[in-house]
Amino acid sequence: MATGNSLSTFGAGKVILLGEHSVVYGHPALAGPLSQGVKARGVPAKKCQLVLPSTLSRAQRTLLLGAFNRAAKLVGEPPVKVSLDPELPLAVGLGSSAALSVACARMLLLAAGKAPSSKEAARLAWAMEQEFHGTPSGVDHTTSAEEQLLLYRKQPGASSVGKGKTVDSPRALKVVVALAGERSPTKKTVAALRQRQARWPERYQRIFKEMGKLASEGAKAVEAGDLEALGDAMNVNQGLLSALGLSSTPLEEMVYRLRSLGALGAKLTGAGGDGGAVVGLFTDPESAVVQLTRQGVRCFSSQLAGPRAL
Ligand code: MEV
């Protein structure tokens, strides 16, 4: 969008309902876009540059600049000065790096006079995501760029991106996202799981396969409007994530708290580990948000798909 001389773009955060981690090994995952994300603002400049918040550490600055410069080169470094406005909690498993990548990708495309279609934005954001995460499955930036509930599957090959199939929901798909504990970096959690699965491949592949099946069943449940079946798949998925060593006391406690507040299903979302985000499926998310906020929990609600109230 252009306002006067400046441009603004948006990249949505994401929430994985089913299939994080197993998606890295080629199984499907069900993920949807959050209404919260990262906004980028661009103004004409002499050269292509990213303005970084002063609060970032040296390592974070290097990483962000490396990712931005890689994407900028791919579109001929258009002369634009880009600043970022994240409205999403950062580094908690809600796809903030993907949201940032998509917002920057759209900005760079616009500044280069190209159409920022979801496909083009995803292609450019992928270059940034690889800098951030090494070998991500691609589910985060694809969901962010498409802004649709997707059944996503990575293509075979270590560094290849995958494809998402849109999942239509006849019912409003509403979630509460709550934060619990201190989160470990995604790269670290993914690498530790890779080591365990390399040691006991058959055992871990069995569980990954089951998680992929849950994601496919969950997508069918969404299309049939059966939120109870989706919630049950989420609860079972949480059990499997826990079996894989990806949950922790703060995450488990939050999962049970959301279930006791009426969640049809609740589980960790994103990489998991010592802490991070938990997602609960609710028919009435607002009353859960009120109660959690009263209890001092950082949380918010979002609708991932389905008809919206006017
Ligand atoms: C992170 O949001 C999701 C993971 O499955 C990693 C990935 O898909 O690249 C843990």
GROMACS .gro file of N, CA and C in nm, residues 221-302:
model
  246
  221ALA      N    1  -1.144  -3.267   0.913
  221ALA     CA    2  -1.239  -3.228   1.019
  221ALA      C    3  -1.278  -3.081   1.001
  222VAL      N    4  -1.180  -2.996   0.968
  222VAL     CA    5  -1.210  -2.852   0.945
  222VAL      C    6  -1.310  -2.840   0.831
  223GLU      N    7  -1.282  -2.909   0.719
  223GLU     CA    8  -1.370  -2.897   0.601
  223GLU      C    9  -1.510  -2.947   0.631
  224ALA      N   10  -1.521  -3.044   0.723
  224ALA     CA   11  -1.653  -3.099   0.759
  224ALA      C   12  -1.718  -3.015   0.869
  225GLY      N   13  -1.650  -2.913   0.918
  225GLY     CA   14  -1.706  -2.830   1.026
  225GLY      C   15  -1.707  -2.900   1.160
  226ASP      N   16  -1.624  -3.005   1.174
  226ASP     CA   17  -1.624  -3.084   1.297
  226ASP      C   18  -1.508  -3.035   1.388
  227LEU      N   19  -1.535  -2.927   1.462
  227LEU     CA   20  -1.429  -2.869   1.546
  227LEU      C   21  -1.391  -2.960   1.662
  228GLU      N   22  -1.487  -3.043   1.706
  228GLU     CA   23  -1.455  -3.136   1.816
  228GLU      C   24  -1.349  -3.236   1.769
  229ALA      N   25  -1.362  -3.284   1.644
  229ALA     CA   26  -1.263  -3.379   1.591
  229ALA      C   27  -1.127  -3.311   1.573
  230LEU      N   28  -1.129  -3.185   1.531
  230LEU     CA   29  -1.002  -3.112   1.517
  230LEU      C   30  -0.936  -3.097   1.655
  231GLY      N   31  -1.017  -3.060   1.755
  231GLY     CA   32  -0.964  -3.043   1.890
  231GLY      C   33  -0.904  -3.172   1.943
  232ASP      N   34  -0.972  -3.284   1.915
  232ASP     CA   35  -0.920  -3.413   1.963
  232ASP      C   36  -0.784  -3.443   1.896
  233ALA      N   37  -0.775  -3.414   1.766
  233ALA     CA   38  -0.647  -3.436   1.695
  233ALA      C   39  -0.536  -3.350   1.757
  234MET      N   40  -0.572  -3.228   1.798
  234MET     CA   41  -0.471  -3.140   1.861
  234MET      C   42  -0.425  -3.199   1.994
  235ASN      N   43  -0.519  -3.252   2.072
  235ASN     CA   44  -0.480  -3.311   2.202
  235ASN      C   45  -0.388  -3.432   2.183
  236VAL      N   46  -0.421  -3.515   2.084
  236VAL     CA   47  -0.338  -3.634   2.058
  236VAL      C   48  -0.200  -3.589   2.009
  237ASN      N   49  -0.197  -3.486   1.922
  237ASN     CA   50  -0.071  -3.433   1.871
  237ASN      C   51   0.017  -3.384   1.987
  238GLN      N   52  -0.046  -3.320   2.087
  238GLN     CA   53   0.032  -3.273   2.202
  238GLN      C   54   0.100  -3.391   2.272
  239GLY      N   55   0.025  -3.501   2.286
  239GLY     CA   56   0.083  -3.620   2.350
  239GLY      C   57   0.206  -3.668   2.274
  240LEU      N   58   0.197  -3.663   2.140
  240LEU     CA   59   0.310  -3.711   2.060
  240LEU      C   60   0.428  -3.614   2.065
  241LEU      N   61   0.399  -3.483   2.068
  241LEU     CA   62   0.508  -3.384   2.081
  241LEU      C   63   0.580  -3.405   2.213
  242SER      N   64   0.501  -3.435   2.315
  242SER     CA   65   0.559  -3.460   2.446
  242SER      C   66   0.646  -3.587   2.443
  243ALA      N   67   0.596  -3.689   2.373
  243ALA     CA   68   0.672  -3.814   2.360
  243ALA      C   69   0.805  -3.789   2.288
  244LEU      N   70   0.807  -3.692   2.198
  244LEU     CA   71   0.930  -3.661   2.124
  244LEU      C   72   1.025  -3.573   2.205
  245GLY      N   73   0.985  -3.537   2.327
  245GLY     CA   74   1.072  -3.455   2.413
  245GLY      C   75   1.064  -3.307   2.379
  246LEU      N   76   0.952  -3.263   2.320
  246LEU     CA   77   0.943  -3.123   2.275
  246LEU      C   78   0.858  -3.036   2.368
  247SER      N   79   0.803  -3.099   2.474
  247SER     CA   80   0.722  -3.020   2.567
  247SER      C   81   0.799  -3.001   2.698
  248SER      N   82   0.740  -2.927   2.789
  248SER     CA   83   0.808  -2.897   2.916
  248SER      C   84   0.700  -2.860   3.018
  249THR      N   85   0.739  -2.846   3.144
  249THR     CA   86   0.641  -2.817   3.248
  249THR      C   87   0.559  -2.689   3.218
  250PRO      N   88   0.624  -2.574   3.183
  250PRO     CA   89   0.541  -2.455   3.156
  250PRO      C   90   0.442  -2.475   3.040
  251LEU      N   91   0.486  -2.547   2.937
  251LEU     CA   92   0.396  -2.569   2.822
  251LEU      C   93   0.281  -2.663   2.861
  252GLU      N   94   0.314  -2.771   2.932
  252GLU     CA   95   0.209  -2.867   2.973
  252GLU      C   96   0.107  -2.798   3.064
  253GLU      N   97   0.158  -2.716   3.158
  253GLU     CA   98   0.064  -2.649   3.250
  253GLU      C   99  -0.031  -2.556   3.174
  254MET      N  100   0.023  -2.487   3.073
  254MET     CA  101  -0.062  -2.396   2.995
  254MET      C  102  -0.162  -2.474   2.911
  255VAL      N  103  -0.119  -2.587   2.856
  255VAL     CA  104  -0.210  -2.673   2.779
  255VAL      C  105  -0.329  -2.712   2.867
  256TYR      N  106  -0.301  -2.756   2.990
  256TYR     CA  107  -0.410  -2.799   3.079
  256TYR      C  108  -0.496  -2.682   3.124
  257ARG      N  109  -0.433  -2.564   3.138
  257ARG     CA  110  -0.509  -2.445   3.176
  257ARG      C  111  -0.611  -2.411   3.065
  258LEU      N  112  -0.565  -2.415   2.941
  258LEU     CA  113  -0.656  -2.384   2.829
  258LEU      C  114  -0.768  -2.488   2.820
  259ARG      N  115  -0.734  -2.614   2.841
  259ARG     CA  116  -0.839  -2.718   2.836
  259ARG      C  117  -0.941  -2.695   2.947
  260SER      N  118  -0.892  -2.655   3.067
  260SER     CA  119  -0.987  -2.633   3.177
  260SER      C  120  -1.075  -2.510   3.153
  261LEU      N  121  -1.032  -2.421   3.063
  261LEU     CA  122  -1.114  -2.304   3.029
  261LEU      C  123  -1.208  -2.333   2.912
  262GLY      N  124  -1.213  -2.459   2.868
  262GLY     CA  125  -1.310  -2.497   2.766
  262GLY      C  126  -1.253  -2.518   2.626
  263ALA      N  127  -1.119  -2.523   2.612
  263ALA     CA  128  -1.063  -2.547   2.479
  263ALA      C  129  -1.108  -2.683   2.427
  264LEU      N  130  -1.145  -2.689   2.299
  264LEU     CA  131  -1.183  -2.817   2.237
  264LEU      C  132  -1.057  -2.901   2.217
  265GLY      N  133  -0.943  -2.833   2.208
  265GLY     CA  134  -0.813  -2.899   2.196
  265GLY      C  135  -0.707  -2.796   2.229
  266ALA      N  136  -0.594  -2.840   2.283
  266ALA     CA  137  -0.486  -2.745   2.313
  266ALA      C  138  -0.352  -2.817   2.302
  267LYS      N  139  -0.253  -2.745   2.253
  267LYS     CA  140  -0.120  -2.803   2.235
  267LYS      C  141  -0.016  -2.693   2.222
  268LEU      N  142   0.110  -2.730   2.234
  268LEU     CA  143   0.215  -2.632   2.205
  268LEU      C  144   0.209  -2.604   2.056
  269THR      N  145   0.259  -2.488   2.015
  269THR     CA  146   0.262  -2.457   1.872
  269THR      C  147   0.398  -2.398   1.836
  270GLY      N  148   0.454  -2.441   1.723
  270GLY     CA  149   0.589  -2.397   1.686
  270GLY      C  150   0.689  -2.498   1.734
  271ALA      N  151   0.806  -2.450   1.772
  271ALA     CA  152   0.914  -2.545   1.802
  271ALA      C  153   0.903  -2.611   1.939
  272GLY      N  154   0.835  -2.547   2.035
  272GLY     CA  155   0.828  -2.605   2.171
  272GLY      C  156   0.961  -2.594   2.241
  273GLY      N  157   0.989  -2.688   2.333
  273GLY     CA  158   1.113  -2.682   2.411
  273GLY      C  159   1.083  -2.636   2.552
  274ASP      N  160   1.170  -2.549   2.606
  274ASP     CA  161   1.154  -2.506   2.746
  274ASP      C  162   1.029  -2.421   2.768
  275GLY      N  163   0.985  -2.352   2.664
  275GLY     CA  164   0.867  -2.266   2.675
  275GLY      C  165   0.828  -2.218   2.538
  276GLY      N  166   0.735  -2.121   2.532
  276GLY     CA  167   0.693  -2.069   2.402
  276GLY      C  168   0.543  -2.053   2.398
  277ALA      N  169   0.484  -2.081   2.283
  277ALA     CA  170   0.341  -2.055   2.265
  277ALA      C  171   0.260  -2.183   2.271
  278VAL      N  172   0.138  -2.167   2.326
  278VAL     CA  173   0.040  -2.277   2.332
  278VAL      C  174  -0.084  -2.228   2.259
  279VAL      N  175  -0.145  -2.317   2.179
  279VAL     CA  176  -0.266  -2.278   2.107
  279VAL      C  177  -0.385  -2.361   2.156
  280GLY      N  178  -0.497  -2.294   2.178
  280GLY     CA  179  -0.620  -2.364   2.217
  280GLY      C  180  -0.730  -2.329   2.119
  281LEU      N  181  -0.810  -2.428   2.081
  281LEU     CA  182  -0.923  -2.407   1.990
  281LEU      C  183  -1.047  -2.379   2.074
  282PHE      N  184  -1.112  -2.267   2.048
  282PHE     CA  185  -1.227  -2.226   2.131
  282PHE      C  186  -1.345  -2.185   2.044
  283THR      N  187  -1.467  -2.209   2.093
  283THR     CA  188  -1.583  -2.150   2.025
  283THR      C  189  -1.604  -2.007   2.078
  284ASP      N  190  -1.567  -1.983   2.206
  284ASP     CA  191  -1.578  -1.848   2.262
  284ASP      C  192  -1.442  -1.806   2.320
  285PRO      N  193  -1.350  -1.764   2.231
  285PRO     CA  194  -1.214  -1.734   2.280
  285PRO      C  195  -1.207  -1.613   2.372
  286GLU      N  196  -1.300  -1.518   2.353
  286GLU     CA  197  -1.287  -1.392   2.429
  286GLU      C  198  -1.296  -1.413   2.579
  287SER      N  199  -1.389  -1.501   2.624
  287SER     CA  200  -1.400  -1.518   2.769
  287SER      C  201  -1.275  -1.588   2.825
  288ALA      N  202  -1.213  -1.675   2.745
  288ALA     CA  203  -1.087  -1.739   2.789
  288ALA      C  204  -0.976  -1.634   2.800
  289VAL      N  205  -0.971  -1.542   2.703
  289VAL     CA  206  -0.868  -1.436   2.705
  289VAL      C  207  -0.886  -1.349   2.830
  290VAL      N  208  -1.011  -1.316   2.861
  290VAL     CA  209  -1.037  -1.232   2.980
  290VAL      C  210  -0.986  -1.303   3.106
  291GLN      N  211  -1.019  -1.432   3.118
  291GLN     CA  212  -0.978  -1.506   3.239
  291GLN      C  213  -0.827  -1.522   3.247
  292LEU      N  214  -0.764  -1.555   3.134
  292LEU     CA  215  -0.618  -1.574   3.134
  292LEU      C  216  -0.547  -1.442   3.166
  293THR      N  217  -0.596  -1.333   3.108
  293THR     CA  218  -0.534  -1.202   3.132
  293THR      C  219  -0.542  -1.168   3.280
  294ARG      N  220  -0.659  -1.197   3.340
  294ARG     CA  221  -0.675  -1.173   3.485
  294ARG      C  222  -0.572  -1.252   3.564
  295GLN      N  223  -0.537  -1.371   3.512
  295GLN     CA  224  -0.440  -1.457   3.583
  295GLN      C  225  -0.295  -1.416   3.549
  296GLY      N  226  -0.277  -1.309   3.469
  296GLY     CA  227  -0.143  -1.259   3.437
  296GLY      C  228  -0.076  -1.329   3.320
  297VAL      N  229  -0.155  -1.403   3.240
  297VAL     CA  230  -0.097  -1.475   3.125
  297VAL      C  231  -0.098  -1.383   3.003
  298ARG      N  232   0.016  -1.379   2.929
  298ARG     CA  233   0.019  -1.303   2.803
  298ARG      C  234  -0.052  -1.387   2.698
  299CYS      N  235  -0.161  -1.332   2.642
  299CYS     CA  236  -0.239  -1.412   2.547
  299CYS      C  237  -0.318  -1.322   2.452
  300PHE      N  238  -0.366  -1.378   2.344
  300PHE     CA  239  -0.456  -1.306   2.253
  300PHE      C  240  -0.536  -1.409   2.175
  301SER      N  241  -0.644  -1.360   2.110
  301SER     CA  242  -0.725  -1.450   2.028
  301SER      C  243  -0.708  -1.413   1.881
  302SER      N  244  -0.737  -1.508   1.794
  302SER     CA  245  -0.729  -1.482   1.651
  302SER      C  246  -0.822  -1.579   1.579
   0.00000   0.00000   0.00000
